[in-house]
Amino acid sequence: MKMGVLAEVFGNMFAKPMTVRFPKEAIPIPDGYRGEHEFNIDLCISCGLCSKICPNRAIDMVEAPEEYREKYPKRYPRIDLGKCCFCALCQDICPKGAIKMTKNVFLSTFDPKSVIKEPIK
Amino acid sequence: MINVFERLNDGKYTIYFGPAHPGSGNFGVKLEVDGECVISARADPGFLHRGFEKLMEYRIPIQNAVLSDRICILESLAWNLVHAEAVDELMGIDVPERARYIRVVLAELSRIQSHLIWFGVISAGTGFDTGFKIAFGLRDYILDIFEMVTGGRVYPAGYICPGGVRRDFPRGAKERIMRVISKICVDEDTTVLEKLENKVLKDRLEGVGVLSAREAIKLGATGPVLRGSGIKADVRRDDPYEVYECFEFEIPTMNEGDAYARYCVGIEEIKESAKIVRQALKMMPDGDYIAPQFRKPKLHVKIPEGEVYVRNEVARGEGCVYMVSDGGDKPYRVKIRGPSFLHMIPVLEHLLCGAEIADVPAIYWSLNVCPADMDR
């Protein structure tokens, strides 16, 4: 029998572990990661391109809440993270850069309502 | 009484391998067994059918690029490339040289990580857990590269899209890829996986599931399964696409046709892919990463009327897309030909007849199958 397996096993006994102790430390997420969206309503021109290109139809164009309607009279994207496949096409097509993908990946929740991102919270 | 017992209990019964078996994936095989020996096998597919061919008729090409990730979960970038090539050819897009090199690098990295999974599941299927863990650990380094380049670990979200790739290589990616490749292939002729080879693994695989060259062709095997039966066929060499004609690489073949031969072909292919990645990174020119008209995704881009059939060498065999357009912005018909369909139904049924029950996982995983790509 070749000694390869044993050498590999013993080598790994003294090697640094591949994993990290998660809550205390985490592997850094690189730039350009496709995580949760960040929507800047002041940049939005309500063109609706994001809602048209979304392959999963996760984006609806909705009106702002009553109290903000004077300042934001048009329709703005409401993103349903439950339907989203994180393809970043909405970020790429946005002519004003109003939608950006962040590095936030901690999206699991028990509250189904919290997966819907309203344009104004 | 004894006669009745013998008549009723003749030793023949039916057992199911999958779909709830830890080593089968979303796929089942119904085995008719006599004692320990399999008399006949019947594949039971359809647990992962998602209807991509129909879905693609309702989406524009850039949305289909995102969808094409999901055809085979284990090698999404390779399927991205097949889809993107079909649209490129149909629309007559001139893809920039740099994009072609990036596509090749990522397709080959995708092949390496897919073969690592293959090694891992063969090891797990034959009870060699160390191999499984080391292979999946190595695969994680490649997923880190995908995360850095495409923005997602497993699903690149149509990174290889019609016209080129969705974004340029980030700074430091080349060096990182070289580092990871040298972790997997310690030098030109050895991979880490070869160091793990041992007698138990070899004994479990040798002489099991022998597929002759004649049967392989008759049953429609492609890729590593066909090469494991001694036939030198590879789309990258026979019908070069992208920039594969610029690279020097061998096509590994084995004549035995058993599970061990297929396993060896897989290991050799990792080395050849690493060779291609090294060459491609060295030769990669500067320039644009996507054709200018596709830099920003667009709605309502008309696809000229026509039809196209594109074939690529994905890790499992020959992956093909047949696309028809009637001049609208969505394809009229898309047909996907995945390599696993023929490996999992006719080839597997043929190989399982006459095998022992204990060899079923070894035979099944030696075919490098993916239920996702079979059911589509």
Tab-separated table of C-alpha atoms in Angstrom, chain B:
chain	number	residue	atom	x	y	z
B	1	MET	CA	-44.862	-26.839	3.461
B	2	ILE	CA	-41.214	-26.576	2.519
B	3	ASN	CA	-42.240	-26.609	-1.125
B	4	VAL	CA	-44.619	-23.686	-0.557
B	5	PHE	CA	-41.916	-21.767	1.304
B	6	GLU	CA	-39.446	-22.332	-1.489
B	7	ARG	CA	-41.989	-21.357	-4.117
B	8	LEU	CA	-42.860	-18.107	-2.354
B	9	ASN	CA	-39.377	-17.275	-1.199
B	10	ASP	CA	-37.329	-17.775	-4.320
B	11	GLY	CA	-34.764	-15.146	-3.314
B	12	LYS	CA	-35.934	-12.606	-5.895
B	13	TYR	CA	-37.110	-9.248	-4.723
B	14	THR	CA	-37.125	-5.592	-5.683
B	15	ILE	CA	-35.120	-2.897	-3.934
B	16	TYR	CA	-34.911	0.796	-4.566
B	17	PHE	CA	-31.629	2.679	-4.810
B	18	GLY	CA	-32.738	6.264	-4.333
B	19	PRO	CA	-34.303	8.779	-4.495
B	20	ALA	CA	-34.019	8.889	-0.693
B	21	HIS	CA	-30.663	7.138	-0.605
B	22	PRO	CA	-27.789	9.232	0.750
B	23	GLY	CA	-25.642	8.371	-2.244
B	24	SER	CA	-28.052	8.675	-5.121
B	25	GLY	CA	-29.015	12.292	-5.568
B	26	ASN	CA	-32.536	13.102	-6.745
B	27	PHE	CA	-32.782	9.950	-8.781
B	28	GLY	CA	-33.886	6.411	-8.214
B	29	VAL	CA	-33.099	2.998	-9.653
B	30	LYS	CA	-35.418	0.055	-9.174
B	31	LEU	CA	-33.315	-3.075	-8.865
B	32	GLU	CA	-34.620	-6.611	-9.354
B	33	VAL	CA	-32.264	-8.743	-7.321
B	34	ASP	CA	-31.709	-12.429	-6.867
B	35	GLY	CA	-29.841	-12.783	-3.580
B	36	GLU	CA	-26.907	-10.392	-3.979
B	37	CYS	CA	-26.994	-10.222	-7.745
B	38	VAL	CA	-28.889	-7.588	-9.720
B	39	ILE	CA	-30.949	-9.210	-12.462
B	40	SER	CA	-32.362	-6.070	-14.006
B	41	ALA	CA	-32.406	-2.373	-13.284
B	42	ARG	CA	-34.926	0.262	-14.202
B	43	ALA	CA	-34.066	3.931	-13.887
B	44	ASP	CA	-36.713	6.107	-12.239
B	45	PRO	CA	-36.010	9.718	-13.264
B	46	GLY	CA	-38.055	12.884	-12.987
B	47	PHE	CA	-37.600	14.026	-9.394
B	48	LEU	CA	-35.751	17.183	-10.397
B	49	HIS	CA	-37.633	18.243	-13.495
B	50	ARG	CA	-37.919	22.015	-13.620
B	51	GLY	CA	-38.892	22.542	-17.240
B	52	PHE	CA	-36.019	24.741	-18.397
B	53	GLU	CA	-36.706	24.173	-22.076
B	54	LYS	CA	-40.197	25.653	-21.744
B	55	LEU	CA	-39.122	28.382	-19.304
B	56	MET	CA	-36.495	29.590	-21.765
B	57	GLU	CA	-39.184	30.294	-24.356
B	58	TYR	CA	-40.601	32.979	-22.058
B	59	ARG	CA	-37.399	34.834	-21.224
B	60	ILE	CA	-34.918	37.038	-23.015
B	61	PRO	CA	-31.354	35.723	-23.522
B	62	ILE	CA	-29.803	37.525	-20.542
B	63	GLN	CA	-32.488	36.078	-18.254
B	64	ASN	CA	-31.897	32.672	-19.809
B	65	ALA	CA	-28.189	33.025	-19.022
B	66	VAL	CA	-29.160	33.282	-15.342
B	67	LEU	CA	-31.439	30.287	-15.759
B	68	SER	CA	-28.745	28.213	-17.477
B	69	ASP	CA	-26.769	28.068	-14.196
B	70	ARG	CA	-29.346	25.723	-12.817
B	71	ILE	CA	-29.191	23.133	-15.599
B	72	CYS	CA	-26.362	21.386	-13.794
B	73	ILE	CA	-25.736	22.643	-10.299
B	74	LEU	CA	-22.301	21.049	-10.093
B	75	GLU	CA	-20.885	22.824	-13.136
B	76	SER	CA	-22.983	25.916	-13.688
B	77	LEU	CA	-20.304	27.905	-15.539
B	78	ALA	CA	-19.922	25.212	-18.185
B	79	TRP	CA	-23.652	25.391	-18.947
B	80	ASN	CA	-23.504	29.185	-18.936
B	81	LEU	CA	-20.939	28.856	-21.698
B	82	VAL	CA	-23.029	26.471	-23.825
B	83	HIS	CA	-26.037	28.790	-23.653
B	84	ALA	CA	-23.990	31.928	-24.310
B	85	GLU	CA	-22.340	30.332	-27.342
B	86	ALA	CA	-25.686	29.371	-28.826
B	87	VAL	CA	-26.956	32.968	-28.529
B	88	ASP	CA	-23.645	34.394	-29.802
B	89	GLU	CA	-23.803	32.225	-32.880
B	90	LEU	CA	-27.457	32.949	-33.534
B	91	MET	CA	-26.956	36.701	-33.194
B	92	GLY	CA	-23.553	36.762	-34.905
B	93	ILE	CA	-21.872	38.540	-32.000
B	94	ASP	CA	-18.136	39.131	-32.234
B	95	VAL	CA	-16.964	38.152	-28.744
B	96	PRO	CA	-13.783	39.982	-27.637
B	97	GLU	CA	-10.614	37.895	-27.357
B	98	ARG	CA	-10.184	38.563	-23.636
B	99	ALA	CA	-13.708	37.383	-22.897
B	100	ARG	CA	-12.996	34.137	-24.731
B	101	TYR	CA	-9.967	33.487	-22.535
B	102	ILE	CA	-11.890	34.311	-19.349
B	103	ARG	CA	-14.641	31.934	-20.472
B	104	VAL	CA	-12.134	29.128	-21.043
B	105	VAL	CA	-10.424	29.668	-17.672
B	106	LEU	CA	-13.732	29.544	-15.826
B	107	ALA	CA	-15.059	26.579	-17.804
B	108	GLU	CA	-11.901	24.619	-17.005
B	109	LEU	CA	-11.988	25.596	-13.323
B	110	SER	CA	-15.591	24.460	-13.340
B	111	ARG	CA	-14.466	21.126	-14.814
B	112	ILE	CA	-11.805	20.735	-12.115
B	113	GLN	CA	-14.256	21.378	-9.292
B	114	SER	CA	-16.800	19.075	-10.878
B	115	HIS	CA	-14.201	16.300	-11.110
B	116	LEU	CA	-13.270	16.944	-7.476
B	117	ILE	CA	-16.904	16.350	-6.542
B	118	TRP	CA	-16.779	13.228	-8.674
B	119	PHE	CA	-13.733	11.974	-6.801
B	120	GLY	CA	-15.433	12.873	-3.521
B	121	VAL	CA	-18.625	10.979	-4.250
B	122	ILE	CA	-16.808	7.917	-5.605
B	123	SER	CA	-14.796	7.908	-2.368
B	124	ALA	CA	-17.931	8.312	-0.261
B	125	GLY	CA	-19.760	5.646	-2.269
B	126	THR	CA	-16.992	3.135	-1.635
B	127	GLY	CA	-16.572	4.010	2.024
B	128	PHE	CA	-13.377	6.053	1.713
B	129	ASP	CA	-14.357	9.113	3.739
B	130	THR	CA	-10.927	10.747	3.866
B	131	GLY	CA	-10.990	11.143	0.092
B	132	PHE	CA	-14.455	12.678	0.232
B	133	LYS	CA	-13.436	15.276	2.788
B	134	ILE	CA	-10.162	16.220	1.131
B	135	ALA	CA	-11.797	16.517	-2.298
B	136	PHE	CA	-14.589	18.766	-1.000
B	137	GLY	CA	-12.035	20.825	0.918
B	138	LEU	CA	-10.067	21.402	-2.277
B	139	ARG	CA	-13.241	22.253	-4.160
B	140	ASP	CA	-13.892	25.017	-1.671
B	141	TYR	CA	-10.758	26.842	-2.809
B	142	ILE	CA	-12.162	26.919	-6.341
B	143	LEU	CA	-15.517	28.132	-5.033
B	144	ASP	CA	-13.619	30.986	-3.366
B	145	ILE	CA	-12.310	31.960	-6.818
B	146	PHE	CA	-15.822	31.822	-8.260
B	147	GLU	CA	-17.034	34.013	-5.412
B	148	MET	CA	-14.328	36.556	-6.142
B	149	VAL	CA	-14.803	36.585	-9.928
B	150	THR	CA	-18.552	36.062	-10.391
B	151	GLY	CA	-19.990	37.241	-7.065
B	152	GLY	CA	-21.511	33.884	-6.101
B	153	ARG	CA	-20.021	30.627	-4.931
B	154	VAL	CA	-22.080	28.019	-6.743
B	155	TYR	CA	-24.363	30.034	-9.001
B	156	PRO	CA	-22.538	32.619	-11.125
B	157	ALA	CA	-25.883	34.133	-12.242
B	158	GLY	CA	-25.115	34.107	-15.943
B	159	TYR	CA	-21.547	35.324	-15.525
B	160	ILE	CA	-20.775	33.952	-18.985
B	161	CYS	CA	-23.485	35.808	-20.873
B	162	PRO	CA	-24.189	36.469	-24.549
B	163	GLY	CA	-21.472	38.807	-25.834
B	164	GLY	CA	-18.738	37.955	-23.340
B	165	VAL	CA	-18.676	37.885	-19.559
B	166	ARG	CA	-20.599	40.107	-17.153
B	167	ARG	CA	-17.593	41.692	-15.477
B	168	ASP	CA	-13.838	41.765	-15.834
B	169	PHE	CA	-11.393	39.658	-13.841
B	170	PRO	CA	-10.820	41.444	-10.513
B	171	ARG	CA	-7.338	42.474	-9.517
B	172	GLY	CA	-5.288	39.614	-8.088
B	173	ALA	CA	-7.553	36.909	-9.537
B	174	LYS	CA	-4.855	35.460	-11.814
B	175	GLU	CA	-2.362	34.985	-8.986
B	176	ARG	CA	-5.044	33.477	-6.795
B	177	ILE	CA	-6.082	30.985	-9.473
B	178	MET	CA	-2.427	29.969	-9.949
B	179	ARG	CA	-2.091	29.445	-6.200
B	180	VAL	CA	-5.203	27.269	-6.026
B	181	ILE	CA	-4.156	25.237	-9.071
B	182	SER	CA	-0.779	24.547	-7.482
B	183	LYS	CA	-2.590	23.411	-4.324
B	184	ILE	CA	-4.552	20.817	-6.299
B	185	CYS	CA	-1.848	19.817	-8.786
B	186	VAL	CA	1.332	19.696	-6.733
B	187	ASP	CA	3.316	19.542	-9.976
B	188	GLU	CA	2.681	18.874	-13.690
B	189	ASP	CA	2.144	15.116	-13.270
B	190	THR	CA	0.701	14.688	-9.788
B	191	THR	CA	-2.457	15.816	-8.092
B	192	VAL	CA	-3.197	15.617	-4.401
B	193	LEU	CA	-5.845	13.029	-5.227
B	194	GLU	CA	-3.304	10.560	-6.587
B	195	LYS	CA	-1.521	10.604	-3.272
B	196	LEU	CA	-4.761	9.390	-1.705
B	197	GLU	CA	-5.076	6.377	-3.968
B	198	ASN	CA	-5.144	3.164	-1.968
B	199	LYS	CA	-5.735	-0.524	-2.370
B	200	VAL	CA	-9.238	-0.525	-0.929
B	201	LEU	CA	-10.492	2.094	-3.360
B	202	LYS	CA	-8.800	0.300	-6.261
B	203	ASP	CA	-10.203	-3.103	-5.285
B	204	ARG	CA	-13.700	-1.700	-5.029
B	205	LEU	CA	-13.528	-0.128	-8.493
B	206	GLU	CA	-11.414	-2.489	-10.567
B	207	GLY	CA	-13.322	-4.841	-12.849
B	208	VAL	CA	-16.657	-3.345	-11.781
B	209	GLY	CA	-19.156	-2.039	-14.327
B	210	VAL	CA	-17.201	-2.846	-17.462
B	211	LEU	CA	-18.459	-0.920	-20.489
B	212	SER	CA	-16.974	-2.018	-23.797
B	213	ALA	CA	-16.192	0.564	-26.465
B	214	ARG	CA	-18.852	-0.914	-28.731
B	215	GLU	CA	-21.559	-0.717	-26.059
B	216	ALA	CA	-20.441	2.782	-25.062
B	217	ILE	CA	-21.017	4.062	-28.583
B	218	LYS	CA	-24.260	2.116	-28.967
B	219	LEU	CA	-25.703	3.496	-25.723
B	220	GLY	CA	-24.651	7.073	-26.463
B	221	ALA	CA	-21.947	7.582	-23.841
B	222	THR	CA	-19.822	10.711	-24.142
B	223	GLY	CA	-17.053	12.422	-22.206
B	224	PRO	CA	-15.074	10.600	-19.510
B	225	VAL	CA	-17.292	7.509	-19.748
B	226	LEU	CA	-16.509	7.096	-23.447
B	227	ARG	CA	-12.826	7.866	-22.914
B	228	GLY	CA	-12.703	5.330	-20.078
B	229	SER	CA	-13.745	2.728	-22.677
B	230	GLY	CA	-10.805	3.600	-24.883
B	231	ILE	CA	-12.279	5.997	-27.424
B	232	LYS	CA	-10.420	9.235	-27.920
B	233	ALA	CA	-13.263	11.687	-28.387
B	234	ASP	CA	-13.350	15.207	-27.015
B	235	VAL	CA	-15.305	18.135	-28.438
B	236	ARG	CA	-12.534	20.513	-27.387
B	237	ARG	CA	-10.248	18.741	-29.871
B	238	ASP	CA	-12.696	17.400	-32.474
B	239	ASP	CA	-14.736	20.569	-32.924
B	240	PRO	CA	-12.862	23.367	-31.119
B	241	TYR	CA	-14.920	26.212	-29.714
B	242	GLU	CA	-13.802	29.451	-28.048
B	243	VAL	CA	-9.971	29.423	-28.067
B	244	TYR	CA	-9.288	25.744	-27.363
B	245	GLU	CA	-7.277	25.317	-30.571
B	246	CYS	CA	-4.528	27.536	-29.066
B	247	PHE	CA	-3.776	25.253	-26.129
B	248	GLU	CA	-1.692	22.134	-25.811
B	249	PHE	CA	-3.375	19.388	-23.877
B	250	GLU	CA	-3.770	15.627	-24.017
B	251	ILE	CA	-6.986	13.632	-24.117
B	252	PRO	CA	-6.571	10.896	-21.510
B	253	THR	CA	-8.061	7.501	-22.373
B	254	MET	CA	-8.080	4.081	-20.716
B	255	ASN	CA	-8.889	0.816	-22.462
B	256	GLU	CA	-10.329	-1.223	-19.580
B	257	GLY	CA	-13.765	0.402	-19.510
B	258	ASP	CA	-14.375	-0.400	-15.828
B	259	ALA	CA	-15.143	1.986	-12.968
B	260	TYR	CA	-11.450	2.298	-12.142
B	261	ALA	CA	-10.627	3.321	-15.729
B	262	ARG	CA	-13.241	6.071	-15.600
B	263	TYR	CA	-11.914	7.206	-12.236
B	264	CYS	CA	-8.368	7.382	-13.667
B	265	VAL	CA	-9.592	9.372	-16.685
B	266	GLY	CA	-11.169	11.842	-14.257
B	267	ILE	CA	-7.917	12.332	-12.360
B	268	GLU	CA	-5.937	12.773	-15.593
B	269	GLU	CA	-8.471	15.321	-16.830
B	270	ILE	CA	-7.933	17.450	-13.731
B	271	LYS	CA	-4.250	17.687	-14.710
B	272	GLU	CA	-5.045	18.542	-18.315
B	273	SER	CA	-7.544	21.204	-17.233
B	274	ALA	CA	-4.947	22.675	-14.900
B	275	LYS	CA	-2.557	22.787	-17.870
B	276	ILE	CA	-5.139	24.662	-19.953
B	277	VAL	CA	-5.840	27.139	-17.137
B	278	ARG	CA	-2.126	27.881	-16.751
B	279	GLN	CA	-1.705	28.440	-20.499
B	280	ALA	CA	-4.859	30.553	-20.763
B	281	LEU	CA	-3.843	32.801	-17.887
B	282	LYS	CA	-0.424	33.302	-19.476
B	283	MET	CA	-1.828	34.063	-22.924
B	284	MET	CA	-4.802	36.176	-21.805
B	285	PRO	CA	-4.750	39.485	-23.728
B	286	ASP	CA	-5.902	42.865	-22.448
B	287	GLY	CA	-8.989	44.469	-23.850
B	288	ASP	CA	-12.722	44.442	-23.555
B	289	TYR	CA	-14.492	41.731	-21.582
B	290	ILE	CA	-17.832	42.064	-23.353
B	291	ALA	CA	-19.009	43.211	-26.761
B	292	PRO	CA	-19.851	46.958	-26.420
B	293	GLN	CA	-23.521	46.593	-27.356
B	294	PHE	CA	-24.027	44.130	-24.465
B	295	ARG	CA	-22.167	46.040	-21.761
B	296	LYS	CA	-25.451	47.099	-20.219
B	297	PRO	CA	-28.223	44.480	-20.185
B	298	LYS	CA	-30.997	45.440	-22.585
B	299	LEU	CA	-34.619	44.485	-22.961
B	300	HIS	CA	-36.118	43.838	-26.391
B	301	VAL	CA	-32.996	42.786	-28.298
B	302	LYS	CA	-34.198	40.961	-31.377
B	303	ILE	CA	-32.650	37.566	-32.075
B	304	PRO	CA	-32.338	37.095	-35.846
B	305	GLU	CA	-34.410	34.307	-37.329
B	306	GLY	CA	-32.589	31.008	-37.598
B	307	GLU	CA	-31.519	27.925	-35.752
B	308	VAL	CA	-28.274	26.788	-34.217
B	309	TYR	CA	-26.843	23.671	-32.596
B	310	VAL	CA	-23.876	24.206	-30.300
B	311	ARG	CA	-21.941	21.450	-28.574
B	312	ASN	CA	-19.394	21.783	-25.808
B	313	GLU	CA	-17.360	19.422	-23.701
B	314	VAL	CA	-18.738	19.886	-20.196
B	315	ALA	CA	-17.219	17.868	-17.353
B	316	ARG	CA	-19.716	15.025	-17.754
B	317	GLY	CA	-19.621	14.675	-21.496
B	318	GLU	CA	-21.179	16.452	-24.413
B	319	GLY	CA	-23.478	19.316	-23.477
B	320	CYS	CA	-25.471	20.733	-26.369
B	321	VAL	CA	-28.040	23.437	-26.956
B	322	TYR	CA	-30.322	23.620	-29.967
B	323	MET	CA	-31.923	27.019	-30.274
B	324	VAL	CA	-34.487	28.246	-32.777
B	325	SER	CA	-35.513	31.856	-33.148
B	326	ASP	CA	-38.425	33.284	-35.110
B	327	GLY	CA	-37.041	36.817	-35.060
B	328	GLY	CA	-38.527	37.875	-31.703
B	329	ASP	CA	-36.688	38.860	-28.540
B	330	LYS	CA	-37.148	35.428	-26.974
B	331	PRO	CA	-36.052	32.081	-28.409
B	332	TYR	CA	-38.849	30.152	-30.102
B	333	ARG	CA	-37.547	26.780	-28.931
B	334	VAL	CA	-34.596	25.631	-26.845
B	335	LYS	CA	-33.576	21.992	-26.616
B	336	ILE	CA	-30.931	21.041	-24.106
B	337	ARG	CA	-28.998	17.823	-24.535
B	338	GLY	CA	-27.341	16.892	-21.269
B	339	PRO	CA	-24.728	14.157	-21.057
B	340	SER	CA	-26.183	12.616	-17.891
B	341	PHE	CA	-29.448	11.581	-19.534
B	342	LEU	CA	-27.803	8.816	-21.538
B	343	HIS	CA	-25.349	7.942	-18.769
B	344	MET	CA	-28.080	7.576	-16.168
B	345	ILE	CA	-30.666	5.671	-18.124
B	346	PRO	CA	-29.348	3.346	-20.863
B	347	VAL	CA	-25.728	3.094	-19.711
B	348	LEU	CA	-26.539	2.669	-16.021
B	349	GLU	CA	-29.287	0.113	-16.680
B	350	HIS	CA	-26.876	-1.836	-18.893
B	351	LEU	CA	-24.034	-1.763	-16.361
B	352	LEU	CA	-26.148	-2.672	-13.348
B	353	CYS	CA	-27.426	-5.932	-14.891
B	354	GLY	CA	-25.357	-8.713	-13.377
B	355	ALA	CA	-23.640	-6.505	-10.790
B	356	GLU	CA	-23.562	-7.127	-7.042
B	357	ILE	CA	-25.712	-4.888	-4.805
B	358	ALA	CA	-22.601	-3.644	-3.009
B	359	ASP	CA	-21.157	-2.425	-6.321
B	360	VAL	CA	-24.199	-0.336	-7.256
B	361	PRO	CA	-22.921	2.943	-5.704
B	362	ALA	CA	-19.468	2.402	-7.199
B	363	ILE	CA	-20.927	1.901	-10.688
B	364	TYR	CA	-23.445	4.697	-10.305
B	365	TRP	CA	-20.915	7.318	-9.243
B	366	SER	CA	-18.184	6.151	-11.591
B	367	LEU	CA	-20.399	7.453	-14.427
B	368	ASN	CA	-20.019	11.028	-13.109
B	369	VAL	CA	-23.735	11.693	-13.184
B	370	CYS	CA	-25.811	14.696	-12.246
B	371	PRO	CA	-29.572	14.218	-11.770
B	372	ALA	CA	-30.152	17.944	-12.303
B	373	ASP	CA	-28.733	17.877	-15.796
B	374	MET	CA	-30.658	14.705	-16.678
B	375	ASP	CA	-34.091	15.943	-15.593
B	376	ARG	CA	-33.541	19.600	-16.564
